[in-house]
């Protein structure tokens, strides 16, 4: 009887929760993407807890958010320094931080994970959070390439699990891919789409296929550029110039790889080449692996395919 009541009360609480929009968001991972997701969620009126492994990392995450908000504020309020400062201050006041992921998920509407692109680490995290989060809390992963179902299966709330794939830099890129697995309930999918819209993004619906929509097309393109470089067909600079001037891209493939992170790009290819060994476009690159092995992750470490001034 108790079980029936629990299921009934969950259905009741979940269905009543559907009518209430997502207000409180916990972002796990305050790196390139997590800090951007936290920033945009706070800038669009949501209360945010951002979680990372150490207070030092979280201080850097908040500084990055502050800097990005400064750029947004300049565009919003031109020469009005006071308006800019109060905009930045108000958004920052909505972001709190915590190094304890379990504590940060005790009372929240949505947990968005943006930690390292590693399936085991993501699964371990969500298993721990599943026991702590309230029944109505939805879980979402910002993974670039891992199957949502392989992450969700680490929890007992696959009906309340989906993918929310934002794009880098989150304050600028207008798209969010909303990914459903067969178990994702309609209510959950609807709430994730509504959150994307509340964050002033355009949403597209994706199935749980490798790379969803954008990365299935974009990452093989980036890797084909790396293979072109490996063959000596052209220089990285010329390939970037060619794609910007010939195809109208804002960044060439090597600029983009350095921007996304060569570590993340490698993790994507590691996963795809392992899971789909016969698909040619998912094949790893020795050059990419060498750069990552040398600690050259792109902008985030000051060197990737190109060198960057340490800001
Ligand atoms: C792999 C993953 O799973 C999926 C992905 O995310 S793949 C990557 C997807 N993203 C892309 O393809 C990005 C492609 N690049 C771009 O769109 C543009 O180069 C860019 C928006 C990143 C930068 O714009 P660009 O004009 O090239 O340079 P930049 O002068 O730095 O920025 C122009 C304006 O955009 C705004 N801007 C850029 N980055 C910003 C940020 N992080 N925060 C706030 N504002 C920003 C600023 O207003 C800036 O003007 P400002 O310098 O006077 O403040
Ligand atoms: N970089 C991109 O362009 C991009 C775009 C879309 C999606 N993604 C995806 O988003 C995720 C994060 O990518 P990123 O580029 O922000 O990486 P990042 O390396 O910049 O940030 C990852 C953050 O997660 C933290 N972290 C790692 N394990 C953790 C744990 N167990 N608990 C709490 N924090 C932990 C790290 O300390 C780091 O700050 C990945 O799954 C990636 O595939 C990346």
Short mmCIF file of C-alpha atoms and ligand atoms in Angstrom, two decimals:
data_model
loop_
_atom_site.label_atom_id
_atom_site.label_comp_id
_atom_site.label_asym_id
_atom_site.label_seq_id
_atom_site.Cartn_x
_atom_site.Cartn_y
_atom_site.Cartn_z
CA UNK A 1 0.00 0.00 0.00
CA UNK A 2 2.84 2.35 1.00
CA UNK A 3 4.43 1.80 -2.44
CA UNK A 4 1.18 2.67 -4.22
CA UNK A 5 0.87 5.85 -2.15
CA UNK A 6 4.50 6.75 -2.95
CA UNK A 7 3.98 6.28 -6.68
CA UNK A 8 0.65 8.13 -6.56
CA UNK A 9 2.14 10.98 -4.54
CA UNK A 10 5.09 11.16 -6.96
CA UNK A 11 2.73 11.32 -9.94
CA UNK A 12 0.72 13.97 -8.10
CA UNK A 13 3.79 15.96 -7.10
CA UNK A 14 5.30 15.54 -10.58
CA UNK A 15 2.11 16.58 -12.33
CA UNK A 16 1.61 19.57 -10.03
CA UNK A 17 5.27 20.40 -10.58
CA UNK A 18 4.65 20.45 -14.34
CA UNK A 19 2.38 23.44 -13.99
CA UNK A 20 5.12 25.28 -12.08
CA UNK A 21 7.97 26.52 -14.25
CA UNK A 22 11.56 25.68 -13.34
CA UNK A 23 12.69 28.43 -10.97
CA UNK A 24 15.71 27.01 -9.18
CA UNK A 25 18.61 25.49 -11.13
CA UNK A 26 21.64 23.66 -9.78
CA UNK A 27 24.56 23.60 -12.22
CA UNK A 28 27.23 21.00 -11.53
CA UNK A 29 30.52 22.01 -13.11
CA UNK A 30 31.60 25.65 -13.26
CA UNK A 31 33.92 25.38 -16.25
CA UNK A 32 33.52 26.84 -19.73
CA UNK A 33 29.95 25.61 -20.08
CA UNK A 34 28.70 25.35 -16.51
CA UNK A 35 29.64 28.95 -15.77
CA UNK A 36 27.87 30.04 -18.98
CA UNK A 37 24.74 28.06 -18.14
CA UNK A 38 24.72 29.47 -14.60
CA UNK A 39 25.18 32.98 -15.96
CA UNK A 40 22.32 32.80 -18.48
CA UNK A 41 19.98 31.04 -16.04
CA UNK A 42 20.61 33.80 -13.46
CA UNK A 43 20.38 36.57 -16.07
CA UNK A 44 16.94 35.26 -17.02
CA UNK A 45 15.63 35.38 -13.46
CA UNK A 46 16.39 31.89 -12.14
CA UNK A 47 17.99 31.18 -8.77
CA UNK A 48 21.20 29.27 -9.33
CA UNK A 49 23.60 27.19 -7.30
CA UNK A 50 26.83 26.49 -9.16
CA UNK A 51 28.91 23.54 -7.96
CA UNK A 52 32.51 22.65 -8.63
CA UNK A 53 35.28 20.71 -6.91
CA UNK A 54 37.04 23.50 -5.03
CA UNK A 55 36.34 27.04 -3.83
CA UNK A 56 39.31 28.18 -5.92
CA UNK A 57 37.72 26.85 -9.11
CA UNK A 58 34.37 28.42 -8.14
CA UNK A 59 36.06 31.78 -7.57
CA UNK A 60 37.50 31.58 -11.08
CA UNK A 61 34.07 30.55 -12.43
CA UNK A 62 32.42 33.58 -10.80
CA UNK A 63 35.14 35.87 -12.13
CA UNK A 64 34.54 34.53 -15.64
CA UNK A 65 30.80 35.13 -15.25
CA UNK A 66 31.42 38.65 -13.96
CA UNK A 67 33.66 39.41 -16.96
CA UNK A 68 31.14 38.03 -19.45
CA UNK A 69 28.28 39.92 -17.81
CA UNK A 70 30.37 43.08 -18.15
CA UNK A 71 30.47 42.57 -21.92
CA UNK A 72 26.72 41.92 -22.02
CA UNK A 73 26.03 44.96 -19.82
CA UNK A 74 28.06 47.23 -22.10
CA UNK A 75 25.85 46.24 -25.03
CA UNK A 76 22.65 46.59 -22.98
CA UNK A 77 23.36 49.90 -21.28
CA UNK A 78 25.93 51.61 -23.57
CA UNK A 79 27.53 54.44 -21.55
CA UNK A 80 25.38 54.10 -18.42
CA UNK A 81 27.97 52.75 -15.99
CA UNK A 82 25.52 52.74 -13.10
CA UNK A 83 22.95 50.66 -15.00
CA UNK A 84 25.70 48.29 -16.11
CA UNK A 85 26.92 47.83 -12.53
CA UNK A 86 23.47 47.20 -11.11
CA UNK A 87 22.66 44.71 -13.92
CA UNK A 88 25.84 42.75 -13.20
CA UNK A 89 25.31 42.96 -9.45
CA UNK A 90 21.70 41.78 -9.67
CA UNK A 91 22.56 38.76 -11.83
CA UNK A 92 25.54 37.81 -9.67
CA UNK A 93 23.31 37.99 -6.57
CA UNK A 94 21.24 35.12 -7.98
CA UNK A 95 24.26 32.79 -8.18
CA UNK A 96 25.46 30.99 -5.08
CA UNK A 97 28.20 28.38 -5.06
CA UNK A 98 28.89 25.12 -3.27
CA UNK A 99 31.54 22.41 -3.45
CA UNK A 100 29.07 19.83 -2.12
CA UNK A 101 26.99 18.62 -5.07
CA UNK A 102 24.67 16.50 -2.92
CA UNK A 103 23.87 19.39 -0.58
CA UNK A 104 23.31 21.69 -3.57
CA UNK A 105 20.67 19.36 -5.02
CA UNK A 106 18.49 18.93 -1.94
CA UNK A 107 15.98 21.63 -2.93
CA UNK A 108 16.04 22.41 -6.65
CA UNK A 109 13.81 22.09 -9.71
CA UNK A 110 16.56 21.09 -12.13
CA UNK A 111 20.09 19.75 -11.97
CA UNK A 112 22.14 20.47 -15.10
CA UNK A 113 25.46 18.64 -15.22
CA UNK A 114 28.39 20.17 -17.16
CA UNK A 115 31.33 18.26 -15.76
CA UNK A 116 34.14 16.48 -17.57
CA UNK A 117 33.07 14.52 -20.68
CA UNK A 118 33.56 11.15 -19.05
CA UNK A 119 30.71 8.64 -18.76
CA UNK A 120 31.84 6.99 -15.52
CA UNK A 121 32.32 10.34 -13.75
CA UNK A 122 28.91 11.56 -14.94
CA UNK A 123 27.22 8.31 -13.89
CA UNK A 124 28.82 8.36 -10.44
CA UNK A 125 27.68 11.93 -9.93
CA UNK A 126 24.06 11.31 -10.92
CA UNK A 127 23.81 8.15 -8.82
CA UNK A 128 24.85 10.16 -5.77
CA UNK A 129 22.45 13.03 -6.59
CA UNK A 130 19.50 10.71 -7.30
CA UNK A 131 19.26 9.70 -3.66
CA UNK A 132 19.45 13.32 -2.45
CA UNK A 133 17.21 15.21 -4.89
CA UNK A 134 13.46 15.67 -4.35
CA UNK A 135 11.02 13.54 -6.34
CA UNK A 136 10.03 16.40 -8.69
CA UNK A 137 13.62 17.41 -9.53
CA UNK A 138 14.59 16.91 -13.16
CA UNK A 139 18.12 15.85 -14.14
CA UNK A 140 19.78 16.96 -17.38
CA UNK A 141 23.22 16.51 -18.90
CA UNK A 142 25.02 19.07 -21.08
CA UNK A 143 27.14 16.29 -22.60
CA UNK A 144 28.45 16.88 -26.12
CA UNK A 145 28.43 13.30 -27.25
CA UNK A 146 27.63 10.68 -24.63
CA UNK A 147 24.34 8.78 -24.90
CA UNK A 148 21.86 10.37 -22.46
CA UNK A 149 20.45 6.90 -21.81
CA UNK A 150 23.88 5.68 -20.63
CA UNK A 151 24.02 8.54 -18.15
CA UNK A 152 20.36 8.35 -17.08
CA UNK A 153 20.53 4.61 -16.39
CA UNK A 154 22.68 5.43 -13.36
CA UNK A 155 19.54 6.82 -11.70
CA UNK A 156 16.04 5.72 -10.78
CA UNK A 157 14.46 8.81 -12.40
CA UNK A 158 14.84 8.15 -16.12
CA UNK A 159 11.34 9.58 -16.63
CA UNK A 160 12.68 12.85 -15.19
CA UNK A 161 15.96 12.84 -17.17
CA UNK A 162 16.90 14.53 -20.46
CA UNK A 163 19.68 16.24 -22.35
CA UNK A 164 20.08 20.03 -22.35
CA UNK A 165 22.93 20.70 -24.76
CA UNK A 166 23.97 24.36 -24.73
CA UNK A 167 26.57 25.87 -27.06
CA UNK A 168 29.78 27.73 -26.37
CA UNK A 169 29.78 30.61 -25.46
CA UNK A 170 26.43 30.14 -23.76
CA UNK A 171 25.65 33.88 -23.43
CA UNK A 172 26.01 34.27 -27.21
CA UNK A 173 24.81 31.04 -28.82
CA UNK A 174 21.03 31.06 -29.27
CA UNK A 175 20.50 27.30 -29.49
CA UNK A 176 19.83 24.63 -26.94
CA UNK A 177 19.28 21.02 -28.00
CA UNK A 178 16.69 19.28 -25.82
CA UNK A 179 17.27 15.52 -25.89
CA UNK A 180 14.74 12.91 -24.82
CA UNK A 181 15.26 9.24 -24.15
CA UNK A 182 12.33 6.80 -24.50
CA UNK A 183 11.74 7.01 -20.75
CA UNK A 184 11.62 10.83 -20.63
CA UNK A 185 8.07 11.77 -19.63
CA UNK A 186 6.18 14.32 -21.69
CA UNK A 187 5.99 16.55 -18.62
CA UNK A 188 9.77 16.46 -18.22
CA UNK A 189 10.43 17.18 -21.88
CA UNK A 190 7.95 20.05 -21.79
CA UNK A 191 9.61 21.55 -18.71
CA UNK A 192 13.07 21.32 -20.31
CA UNK A 193 11.84 23.01 -23.50
CA UNK A 194 10.12 25.70 -21.44
CA UNK A 195 13.33 26.30 -19.48
CA UNK A 196 15.28 26.66 -22.73
CA UNK A 197 12.79 29.26 -23.89
CA UNK A 198 12.83 31.01 -20.49
CA UNK A 199 16.62 31.26 -20.91
CA UNK A 200 15.92 33.10 -24.22
CA UNK A 201 17.21 30.21 -26.34
CA UNK A 202 15.70 28.58 -29.39
CA UNK A 203 15.13 24.90 -28.68
CA UNK A 204 15.32 21.98 -31.08
CA UNK A 205 14.13 18.48 -30.21
CA UNK A 206 16.74 15.73 -30.50
CA UNK A 207 16.78 11.99 -30.27
CA UNK A 208 19.52 10.37 -28.22
CA UNK A 209 21.79 9.78 -31.24
CA UNK A 210 25.58 10.40 -31.32
CA UNK A 211 26.19 14.16 -31.18
CA UNK A 212 22.46 14.91 -31.33
CA UNK A 213 22.15 17.38 -34.26
CA UNK A 214 24.97 19.97 -34.25
CA UNK A 215 27.88 17.88 -32.99
CA UNK A 216 27.07 15.00 -35.33
CA UNK A 217 27.76 17.42 -38.17
CA UNK A 218 30.24 19.82 -36.53
CA UNK A 219 32.70 17.52 -34.75
CA UNK A 220 33.39 15.29 -37.80
CA UNK A 221 33.95 18.52 -39.80
CA UNK A 222 36.45 19.73 -37.18
CA UNK A 223 38.18 16.34 -37.17
CA UNK A 224 38.33 16.26 -40.99
CA UNK A 225 40.20 19.59 -40.76
CA UNK A 226 42.67 18.03 -38.30
CA UNK A 227 43.19 15.09 -40.71
CA UNK A 228 43.72 17.60 -43.56
CA UNK A 229 46.44 19.22 -41.43
CA UNK A 230 47.94 15.81 -40.57
CA UNK A 231 48.17 14.96 -44.30
CA UNK A 232 49.94 18.27 -44.94
CA UNK A 233 47.26 19.37 -47.42
CA UNK A 234 47.20 22.93 -45.96
CA UNK A 235 48.22 24.91 -42.86
CA UNK A 236 45.86 25.35 -39.88
CA UNK A 237 45.80 29.11 -40.49
CA UNK A 238 44.90 28.71 -44.17
CA UNK A 239 42.21 26.13 -43.40
CA UNK A 240 40.69 28.52 -40.84
CA UNK A 241 40.90 31.45 -43.24
CA UNK A 242 39.38 29.38 -46.01
CA UNK A 243 36.39 28.30 -43.92
CA UNK A 244 35.74 31.83 -42.58
CA UNK A 245 36.00 33.55 -45.97
CA UNK A 246 34.79 30.67 -48.12
CA UNK A 247 31.99 29.30 -45.97
CA UNK A 248 31.18 32.33 -43.80
CA UNK A 249 31.97 30.61 -40.50
CA UNK A 250 32.68 33.00 -37.57
CA UNK A 251 35.63 30.80 -36.55
CA UNK A 252 37.67 28.31 -38.54
CA UNK A 253 37.84 24.68 -37.32
CA UNK A 254 41.15 25.07 -35.46
CA UNK A 255 40.09 28.33 -33.79
CA UNK A 256 36.89 26.54 -32.81
CA UNK A 257 38.63 23.44 -31.50
CA UNK A 258 40.88 25.64 -29.35
CA UNK A 259 37.74 27.46 -28.16
CA UNK A 260 35.75 24.32 -27.35
CA UNK A 261 38.81 22.70 -25.73
CA UNK A 262 41.05 20.03 -27.31
CA UNK A 263 40.51 17.93 -24.19
CA UNK A 264 36.75 17.88 -24.67
CA UNK A 265 37.17 17.30 -28.41
CA UNK A 266 39.44 14.34 -27.69
CA UNK A 267 36.99 12.93 -25.10
CA UNK A 268 34.23 13.10 -27.71
CA UNK A 269 36.32 11.18 -30.24
CA UNK A 270 37.48 8.68 -27.60
CA UNK A 271 33.86 7.83 -26.85
CA UNK A 272 32.70 7.66 -30.44
CA UNK A 273 35.68 5.65 -31.76
CA UNK A 274 35.26 3.14 -28.91
CA UNK A 275 31.49 2.76 -29.32
CA UNK A 276 31.46 2.91 -33.17
CA UNK A 277 34.89 1.49 -34.29
CA UNK A 278 33.72 0.98 -37.88
CA UNK A 279 32.57 4.56 -38.55
CA UNK A 280 35.42 6.34 -40.36
CA UNK A 281 34.43 9.91 -39.37
CA UNK A 282 34.57 8.90 -35.69
CA UNK A 283 38.21 7.80 -36.00
CA UNK A 284 40.66 9.34 -33.46
CA UNK A 285 43.47 11.69 -34.50
CA UNK A 286 47.09 11.10 -33.42
CA UNK A 287 47.81 14.83 -33.70
CA UNK A 288 44.89 15.77 -31.43
CA UNK A 289 45.86 13.07 -28.93
CA UNK A 290 49.48 14.30 -28.96
CA UNK A 291 48.47 17.91 -28.25
CA UNK A 292 46.25 16.85 -25.35
CA UNK A 293 48.95 14.56 -23.97
CA UNK A 294 51.25 17.63 -23.98
CA UNK A 295 48.65 19.57 -21.95
CA UNK A 296 47.76 21.79 -24.90
CA UNK A 297 43.97 22.08 -24.50
CA UNK A 298 43.55 25.31 -26.47
CA UNK A 299 42.47 28.68 -25.04
CA UNK A 300 41.95 27.21 -21.57
CA UNK A 301 45.65 26.35 -21.20
CA UNK A 302 47.05 29.12 -23.40
CA UNK A 303 48.03 26.82 -26.27
CA UNK A 304 46.35 24.36 -28.59
CA UNK A 305 46.66 24.57 -32.35
CA UNK A 306 47.50 28.22 -31.69
CA UNK A 307 49.18 30.11 -28.83
CA UNK A 308 47.15 32.60 -26.74
CA UNK A 309 48.13 35.49 -24.47
CA UNK A 310 47.44 34.56 -20.85
CA UNK A 311 44.60 36.95 -19.82
C1 LIG B 1 31.30 20.81 -28.74
C2 LIG B 1 30.14 21.33 -27.97
O1 LIG B 1 29.41 20.23 -27.42
C3 LIG B 1 29.15 22.14 -28.80
C4 LIG B 1 29.65 23.53 -29.06
O2 LIG B 1 29.52 24.42 -28.26
S1 LIG B 1 30.44 23.75 -30.55
C5 LIG B 1 30.84 25.46 -30.54
C6 LIG B 1 29.67 26.32 -30.93
N1 LIG B 1 30.10 27.72 -30.96
C7 LIG B 1 30.61 28.29 -32.06
O3 LIG B 1 30.64 27.72 -33.14
C8 LIG B 1 31.15 29.68 -31.84
C9 LIG B 1 31.62 30.28 -33.13
N2 LIG B 1 32.18 31.62 -32.86
C10 LIG B 1 31.38 32.71 -32.70
O4 LIG B 1 30.17 32.67 -32.79
C11 LIG B 1 32.07 34.03 -32.43
O5 LIG B 1 33.44 33.92 -32.83
C12 LIG B 1 32.02 34.41 -30.93
C13 LIG B 1 30.59 34.79 -30.54
C14 LIG B 1 32.54 33.28 -30.07
C15 LIG B 1 32.91 35.63 -30.69
O6 LIG B 1 32.49 36.66 -31.54
P1 LIG B 1 33.56 37.44 -32.42
O7 LIG B 1 32.90 38.53 -33.11
O8 LIG B 1 34.26 36.41 -33.21
O9 LIG B 1 34.60 38.00 -31.40
P2 LIG B 1 34.44 38.94 -30.15
O10 LIG B 1 34.81 40.31 -30.54
O11 LIG B 1 35.18 38.22 -29.08
O12 LIG B 1 32.89 38.98 -29.70
C16 LIG B 1 32.01 39.85 -30.35
C17 LIG B 1 31.01 40.29 -29.33
O13 LIG B 1 30.29 39.16 -28.86
C18 LIG B 1 30.07 39.27 -27.46
N3 LIG B 1 30.71 38.15 -26.77
C19 LIG B 1 31.62 37.31 -27.28
N4 LIG B 1 31.93 36.38 -26.39
C20 LIG B 1 31.21 36.66 -25.27
C21 LIG B 1 31.07 36.06 -23.99
N5 LIG B 1 31.75 34.94 -23.68
N6 LIG B 1 30.23 36.61 -23.09
C22 LIG B 1 29.55 37.72 -23.39
N7 LIG B 1 29.61 38.34 -24.58
C23 LIG B 1 30.44 37.80 -25.50
C24 LIG B 1 30.66 40.55 -26.99
O14 LIG B 1 29.67 41.56 -26.97
C25 LIG B 1 31.67 40.86 -28.08
O15 LIG B 1 31.81 42.23 -28.17
P3 LIG B 1 32.92 42.90 -27.17
O16 LIG B 1 34.23 42.23 -27.45
O17 LIG B 1 32.90 44.33 -27.52
O18 LIG B 1 32.43 42.63 -25.78
N1 LIG B 2 33.42 23.15 -24.32
C1 LIG B 2 32.38 23.22 -25.13
O1 LIG B 2 32.39 23.93 -26.17
C2 LIG B 2 31.14 22.44 -24.80
C3 LIG B 2 29.93 22.78 -25.40
C4 LIG B 2 28.78 22.06 -25.08
C5 LIG B 2 28.84 21.01 -24.18
N2 LIG B 2 30.03 20.70 -23.59
C6 LIG B 2 30.03 19.63 -22.59
O2 LIG B 2 29.90 20.22 -21.29
C7 LIG B 2 30.64 19.48 -20.32
C8 LIG B 2 31.67 20.38 -19.68
O3 LIG B 2 32.52 20.86 -20.69
P1 LIG B 2 33.43 22.17 -20.42
O4 LIG B 2 34.01 22.58 -21.71
O5 LIG B 2 32.66 23.14 -19.62
O6 LIG B 2 34.60 21.53 -19.51
P2 LIG B 2 35.54 22.27 -18.47
O7 LIG B 2 36.74 21.40 -18.35
O8 LIG B 2 35.71 23.70 -18.86
O9 LIG B 2 34.69 22.25 -17.13
C9 LIG B 2 34.40 21.05 -16.46
C10 LIG B 2 34.25 21.44 -14.99
O10 LIG B 2 33.69 20.33 -14.29
C11 LIG B 2 34.35 20.25 -13.04
N3 LIG B 2 34.17 18.88 -12.55
C12 LIG B 2 34.71 17.75 -13.04
N4 LIG B 2 34.28 16.68 -12.32
C13 LIG B 2 33.45 17.17 -11.37
C14 LIG B 2 32.68 16.59 -10.33
N5 LIG B 2 32.70 15.27 -10.14
N6 LIG B 2 31.91 17.38 -9.56
C15 LIG B 2 31.90 18.73 -9.76
N7 LIG B 2 32.59 19.35 -10.74
C16 LIG B 2 33.36 18.57 -11.51
C17 LIG B 2 35.80 20.61 -13.32
O11 LIG B 2 36.45 21.02 -12.13
C18 LIG B 2 35.61 21.75 -14.33
O12 LIG B 2 35.55 23.01 -13.70
C19 LIG B 2 31.23 18.29 -21.07
O13 LIG B 2 30.34 17.21 -20.96
C20 LIG B 2 31.28 18.80 -22.51
O14 LIG B 2 31.25 17.74 -23.46
C21 LIG B 2 31.19 21.38 -23.87
#
